[in-house]
């Protein structure tokens, strides 16, 4: 069994310096949301619950700030990979990236953008997971974290519909 932790970046400003989308910073609300995600993860770490073995983040400022807060809660021993490819990736490209993850890694957190991350969660969760599909039908708000359990032994076997929504965390403020 493998797990994908799909984290949408927290609330960001409507534009960045010089109208550059890539550099859009988090708003005050986004910083609070990132802190809540970090607290959720820190609680899992403290309890010994499973957490991601690696964090992959879009290089956009808003995603990176969200990913850094999550990574800080997980601890510096967790590898942290930042890539521009996740900034423009569609759901299929992220699945392709997941297929390249070494099999000794059981859980990957990906941090990025909507609508791609909502589409990714819907793509990975089996249509038979009616509860998971219903939860995802409600949308994927800023700083939402979907934990998808994939019923596969190796990352190369990631295919649409191979998972179920194990948990969803959405910050309250």
PDB file of C-alpha atoms in Angstrom, residues 4-173:
ATOM      1  CA  UNK A   4      -0.293  10.216  -1.618  1.00  0.00           C
ATOM      2  CA  UNK A   5      -0.825  13.304   0.522  1.00  0.00           C
ATOM      3  CA  UNK A   6      -2.300  15.948  -1.798  1.00  0.00           C
ATOM      4  CA  UNK A   7      -1.920  19.437  -0.316  1.00  0.00           C
ATOM      5  CA  UNK A   8      -3.293  22.486  -2.096  1.00  0.00           C
ATOM      6  CA  UNK A   9      -1.417  25.676  -1.288  1.00  0.00           C
ATOM      7  CA  UNK A  10      -2.927  28.011   1.301  1.00  0.00           C
ATOM      8  CA  UNK A  11      -4.769  31.246   0.468  1.00  0.00           C
ATOM      9  CA  UNK A  12      -2.618  33.534  -1.670  1.00  0.00           C
ATOM     10  CA  UNK A  13      -2.691  37.161  -2.730  1.00  0.00           C
ATOM     11  CA  UNK A  14      -4.501  37.787  -6.011  1.00  0.00           C
ATOM     12  CA  UNK A  15      -1.269  38.942  -7.627  1.00  0.00           C
ATOM     13  CA  UNK A  16       2.442  38.980  -6.973  1.00  0.00           C
ATOM     14  CA  UNK A  17       5.149  41.560  -7.439  1.00  0.00           C
ATOM     15  CA  UNK A  18       5.100  42.906 -11.006  1.00  0.00           C
ATOM     16  CA  UNK A  19       1.915  40.862 -11.665  1.00  0.00           C
ATOM     17  CA  UNK A  20       3.977  37.655 -11.598  1.00  0.00           C
ATOM     18  CA  UNK A  21       1.715  34.703 -10.754  1.00  0.00           C
ATOM     19  CA  UNK A  22       4.658  32.513  -9.723  1.00  0.00           C
ATOM     20  CA  UNK A  23       5.619  34.936  -6.932  1.00  0.00           C
ATOM     21  CA  UNK A  24       2.155  35.380  -5.356  1.00  0.00           C
ATOM     22  CA  UNK A  25       2.658  35.290  -1.548  1.00  0.00           C
ATOM     23  CA  UNK A  26       0.356  33.861   1.092  1.00  0.00           C
ATOM     24  CA  UNK A  27      -2.150  36.214   2.676  1.00  0.00           C
ATOM     25  CA  UNK A  28      -2.606  36.447   6.449  1.00  0.00           C
ATOM     26  CA  UNK A  29      -5.366  33.858   6.125  1.00  0.00           C
ATOM     27  CA  UNK A  30      -3.030  31.644   4.101  1.00  0.00           C
ATOM     28  CA  UNK A  31      -0.374  31.849   6.802  1.00  0.00           C
ATOM     29  CA  UNK A  32      -2.967  30.812   9.401  1.00  0.00           C
ATOM     30  CA  UNK A  33      -4.093  27.920   7.180  1.00  0.00           C
ATOM     31  CA  UNK A  34      -0.490  26.759   6.725  1.00  0.00           C
ATOM     32  CA  UNK A  35      -0.031  26.838  10.488  1.00  0.00           C
ATOM     33  CA  UNK A  36      -3.134  24.659  10.951  1.00  0.00           C
ATOM     34  CA  UNK A  37      -1.856  22.135   8.399  1.00  0.00           C
ATOM     35  CA  UNK A  38       1.485  22.096  10.224  1.00  0.00           C
ATOM     36  CA  UNK A  39      -0.291  21.524  13.554  1.00  0.00           C
ATOM     37  CA  UNK A  40      -2.292  18.657  12.027  1.00  0.00           C
ATOM     38  CA  UNK A  41       0.934  17.063  10.759  1.00  0.00           C
ATOM     39  CA  UNK A  42       2.801  17.671  14.025  1.00  0.00           C
ATOM     40  CA  UNK A  43      -0.014  15.904  15.861  1.00  0.00           C
ATOM     41  CA  UNK A  44       0.388  12.884  13.594  1.00  0.00           C
ATOM     42  CA  UNK A  45       4.155  12.894  14.088  1.00  0.00           C
ATOM     43  CA  UNK A  46       3.741  13.109  17.880  1.00  0.00           C
ATOM     44  CA  UNK A  47       1.224  10.258  17.922  1.00  0.00           C
ATOM     45  CA  UNK A  48       3.345   8.000  15.727  1.00  0.00           C
ATOM     46  CA  UNK A  49       0.722   7.956  12.971  1.00  0.00           C
ATOM     47  CA  UNK A  50       1.984   7.512   9.411  1.00  0.00           C
ATOM     48  CA  UNK A  51       3.277  10.670   7.738  1.00  0.00           C
ATOM     49  CA  UNK A  52       4.878  11.428   4.361  1.00  0.00           C
ATOM     50  CA  UNK A  53       8.386  10.132   3.675  1.00  0.00           C
ATOM     51  CA  UNK A  54       9.117  12.897   1.149  1.00  0.00           C
ATOM     52  CA  UNK A  55       7.624  16.283   0.190  1.00  0.00           C
ATOM     53  CA  UNK A  56       7.437  17.384  -3.457  1.00  0.00           C
ATOM     54  CA  UNK A  57       6.460  21.023  -3.972  1.00  0.00           C
ATOM     55  CA  UNK A  58       5.737  23.430  -6.758  1.00  0.00           C
ATOM     56  CA  UNK A  59       8.291  26.221  -6.866  1.00  0.00           C
ATOM     57  CA  UNK A  60       5.592  28.943  -6.811  1.00  0.00           C
ATOM     58  CA  UNK A  61       5.936  31.157  -3.728  1.00  0.00           C
ATOM     59  CA  UNK A  62       2.489  30.301  -2.326  1.00  0.00           C
ATOM     60  CA  UNK A  63       2.991  26.543  -2.689  1.00  0.00           C
ATOM     61  CA  UNK A  64       6.516  26.710  -1.361  1.00  0.00           C
ATOM     62  CA  UNK A  65       5.453  28.653   1.753  1.00  0.00           C
ATOM     63  CA  UNK A  66       2.715  26.075   2.406  1.00  0.00           C
ATOM     64  CA  UNK A  67       5.117  23.178   1.795  1.00  0.00           C
ATOM     65  CA  UNK A  68       7.772  24.682   4.076  1.00  0.00           C
ATOM     66  CA  UNK A  69       5.294  24.875   6.965  1.00  0.00           C
ATOM     67  CA  UNK A  70       4.277  21.246   6.381  1.00  0.00           C
ATOM     68  CA  UNK A  71       7.884  20.121   6.023  1.00  0.00           C
ATOM     69  CA  UNK A  72       8.901  21.893   9.246  1.00  0.00           C
ATOM     70  CA  UNK A  73       6.226  19.890  11.086  1.00  0.00           C
ATOM     71  CA  UNK A  74       7.430  16.619   9.552  1.00  0.00           C
ATOM     72  CA  UNK A  75      11.063  17.237  10.424  1.00  0.00           C
ATOM     73  CA  UNK A  76      14.233  17.932   8.536  1.00  0.00           C
ATOM     74  CA  UNK A  77      14.969  14.239   8.016  1.00  0.00           C
ATOM     75  CA  UNK A  78      12.125  14.151   5.460  1.00  0.00           C
ATOM     76  CA  UNK A  79      13.512  14.939   1.980  1.00  0.00           C
ATOM     77  CA  UNK A  80      12.104  18.111   0.400  1.00  0.00           C
ATOM     78  CA  UNK A  81      12.129  18.474  -3.385  1.00  0.00           C
ATOM     79  CA  UNK A  82      11.105  21.725  -5.054  1.00  0.00           C
ATOM     80  CA  UNK A  83      10.336  21.724  -8.768  1.00  0.00           C
ATOM     81  CA  UNK A  84       8.929  24.135 -11.300  1.00  0.00           C
ATOM     82  CA  UNK A  85       7.278  21.223 -13.130  1.00  0.00           C
ATOM     83  CA  UNK A  86       4.606  20.940 -10.418  1.00  0.00           C
ATOM     84  CA  UNK A  87       3.696  24.599 -11.017  1.00  0.00           C
ATOM     85  CA  UNK A  88       2.316  23.860 -14.480  1.00  0.00           C
ATOM     86  CA  UNK A  89       1.603  20.124 -14.197  1.00  0.00           C
ATOM     87  CA  UNK A  90      -1.777  18.621 -14.895  1.00  0.00           C
ATOM     88  CA  UNK A  91      -3.107  15.619 -12.957  1.00  0.00           C
ATOM     89  CA  UNK A  92      -1.724  13.105 -15.482  1.00  0.00           C
ATOM     90  CA  UNK A  93       1.759  14.654 -15.256  1.00  0.00           C
ATOM     91  CA  UNK A  94       1.675  14.333 -11.472  1.00  0.00           C
ATOM     92  CA  UNK A  95       0.679  10.676 -11.777  1.00  0.00           C
ATOM     93  CA  UNK A  96       3.637  10.233 -14.145  1.00  0.00           C
ATOM     94  CA  UNK A  97       5.899  11.873 -11.527  1.00  0.00           C
ATOM     95  CA  UNK A  98       4.529   9.583  -8.796  1.00  0.00           C
ATOM     96  CA  UNK A  99       5.410   6.551 -10.929  1.00  0.00           C
ATOM     97  CA  UNK A 100       9.066   7.581 -10.630  1.00  0.00           C
ATOM     98  CA  UNK A 101       9.118   7.547  -6.820  1.00  0.00           C
ATOM     99  CA  UNK A 102      11.424   4.835  -5.430  1.00  0.00           C
ATOM    100  CA  UNK A 103       9.456   1.914  -4.036  1.00  0.00           C
ATOM    101  CA  UNK A 104      11.106   2.065  -0.607  1.00  0.00           C
ATOM    102  CA  UNK A 105       9.106   5.271  -0.080  1.00  0.00           C
ATOM    103  CA  UNK A 106       5.616   4.514   1.196  1.00  0.00           C
ATOM    104  CA  UNK A 107       4.094   8.004   1.354  1.00  0.00           C
ATOM    105  CA  UNK A 108       4.586  11.126  -0.755  1.00  0.00           C
ATOM    106  CA  UNK A 109       3.220  14.607  -0.115  1.00  0.00           C
ATOM    107  CA  UNK A 110       2.703  16.747  -3.214  1.00  0.00           C
ATOM    108  CA  UNK A 111       2.055  20.473  -2.746  1.00  0.00           C
ATOM    109  CA  UNK A 112       0.640  22.609  -5.524  1.00  0.00           C
ATOM    110  CA  UNK A 113      -2.315  24.200  -7.209  1.00  0.00           C
ATOM    111  CA  UNK A 114      -5.934  23.914  -8.169  1.00  0.00           C
ATOM    112  CA  UNK A 115      -7.704  22.925 -10.285  1.00  0.00           C
ATOM    113  CA  UNK A 116      -4.992  20.300 -10.797  1.00  0.00           C
ATOM    114  CA  UNK A 117      -4.906  19.029  -7.220  1.00  0.00           C
ATOM    115  CA  UNK A 118      -8.659  18.589  -7.009  1.00  0.00           C
ATOM    116  CA  UNK A 119      -8.532  16.770 -10.355  1.00  0.00           C
ATOM    117  CA  UNK A 120      -5.663  14.595  -9.069  1.00  0.00           C
ATOM    118  CA  UNK A 121      -7.618  13.543  -5.992  1.00  0.00           C
ATOM    119  CA  UNK A 122     -10.700  12.764  -8.079  1.00  0.00           C
ATOM    120  CA  UNK A 123      -8.548  10.845 -10.569  1.00  0.00           C
ATOM    121  CA  UNK A 124      -6.854   8.672  -7.952  1.00  0.00           C
ATOM    122  CA  UNK A 125      -9.897   7.901  -5.788  1.00  0.00           C
ATOM    123  CA  UNK A 126     -11.834   4.913  -7.078  1.00  0.00           C
ATOM    124  CA  UNK A 127     -15.409   5.485  -8.271  1.00  0.00           C
ATOM    125  CA  UNK A 128     -16.282   2.646  -5.851  1.00  0.00           C
ATOM    126  CA  UNK A 129     -15.205   4.882  -2.948  1.00  0.00           C
ATOM    127  CA  UNK A 130     -18.557   6.659  -2.874  1.00  0.00           C
ATOM    128  CA  UNK A 131     -17.847   8.386   0.446  1.00  0.00           C
ATOM    129  CA  UNK A 132     -14.486   9.660  -0.777  1.00  0.00           C
ATOM    130  CA  UNK A 133     -15.912  10.794  -4.095  1.00  0.00           C
ATOM    131  CA  UNK A 134     -18.760  12.573  -2.292  1.00  0.00           C
ATOM    132  CA  UNK A 135     -16.319  14.341   0.034  1.00  0.00           C
ATOM    133  CA  UNK A 136     -14.230  15.468  -2.929  1.00  0.00           C
ATOM    134  CA  UNK A 137     -17.330  16.619  -4.799  1.00  0.00           C
ATOM    135  CA  UNK A 138     -17.624  19.353  -2.152  1.00  0.00           C
ATOM    136  CA  UNK A 139     -14.488  20.917  -3.645  1.00  0.00           C
ATOM    137  CA  UNK A 140     -10.854  21.309  -2.675  1.00  0.00           C
ATOM    138  CA  UNK A 141     -10.444  24.588  -0.783  1.00  0.00           C
ATOM    139  CA  UNK A 142      -7.175  26.351  -0.080  1.00  0.00           C
ATOM    140  CA  UNK A 143      -4.865  24.347   2.205  1.00  0.00           C
ATOM    141  CA  UNK A 144      -7.010  21.225   1.849  1.00  0.00           C
ATOM    142  CA  UNK A 145      -5.062  18.020   2.446  1.00  0.00           C
ATOM    143  CA  UNK A 146      -6.357  14.762   1.013  1.00  0.00           C
ATOM    144  CA  UNK A 147      -4.684  11.533   2.102  1.00  0.00           C
ATOM    145  CA  UNK A 148      -5.249   8.929  -0.600  1.00  0.00           C
ATOM    146  CA  UNK A 149      -4.361   5.292   0.064  1.00  0.00           C
ATOM    147  CA  UNK A 150      -3.359   3.518  -3.137  1.00  0.00           C
ATOM    148  CA  UNK A 151      -3.951  -0.214  -3.298  1.00  0.00           C
ATOM    149  CA  UNK A 152      -0.638  -0.865  -5.088  1.00  0.00           C
ATOM    150  CA  UNK A 153       2.692  -2.390  -4.031  1.00  0.00           C
ATOM    151  CA  UNK A 154       4.899  -0.231  -6.290  1.00  0.00           C
ATOM    152  CA  UNK A 155       4.712   3.380  -7.471  1.00  0.00           C
ATOM    153  CA  UNK A 156       4.986   2.322 -11.115  1.00  0.00           C
ATOM    154  CA  UNK A 157       1.491   0.855 -10.735  1.00  0.00           C
ATOM    155  CA  UNK A 158      -0.257   4.157  -9.947  1.00  0.00           C
ATOM    156  CA  UNK A 159      -3.319   4.345 -12.179  1.00  0.00           C
ATOM    157  CA  UNK A 160      -6.559   6.298 -12.073  1.00  0.00           C
ATOM    158  CA  UNK A 161      -9.028   4.859  -9.601  1.00  0.00           C
ATOM    159  CA  UNK A 162      -6.407   2.862  -7.661  1.00  0.00           C
ATOM    160  CA  UNK A 163      -7.048   4.541  -4.330  1.00  0.00           C
ATOM    161  CA  UNK A 164      -9.514   5.526  -1.668  1.00  0.00           C
ATOM    162  CA  UNK A 165      -9.765   8.717   0.344  1.00  0.00           C
ATOM    163  CA  UNK A 166      -8.437   7.805   3.753  1.00  0.00           C
ATOM    164  CA  UNK A 167      -8.709  11.255   5.326  1.00  0.00           C
ATOM    165  CA  UNK A 168      -9.305  14.878   4.415  1.00  0.00           C
ATOM    166  CA  UNK A 169      -8.167  17.827   6.470  1.00  0.00           C
ATOM    167  CA  UNK A 170      -9.400  21.338   5.749  1.00  0.00           C
ATOM    168  CA  UNK A 171      -8.312  24.281   7.940  1.00  0.00           C
ATOM    169  CA  UNK A 172     -11.143  26.073   9.712  1.00  0.00           C
ATOM    170  CA  UNK A 173      -9.947  29.647   9.283  1.00  0.00           C
TER     171      UNK A 173
END
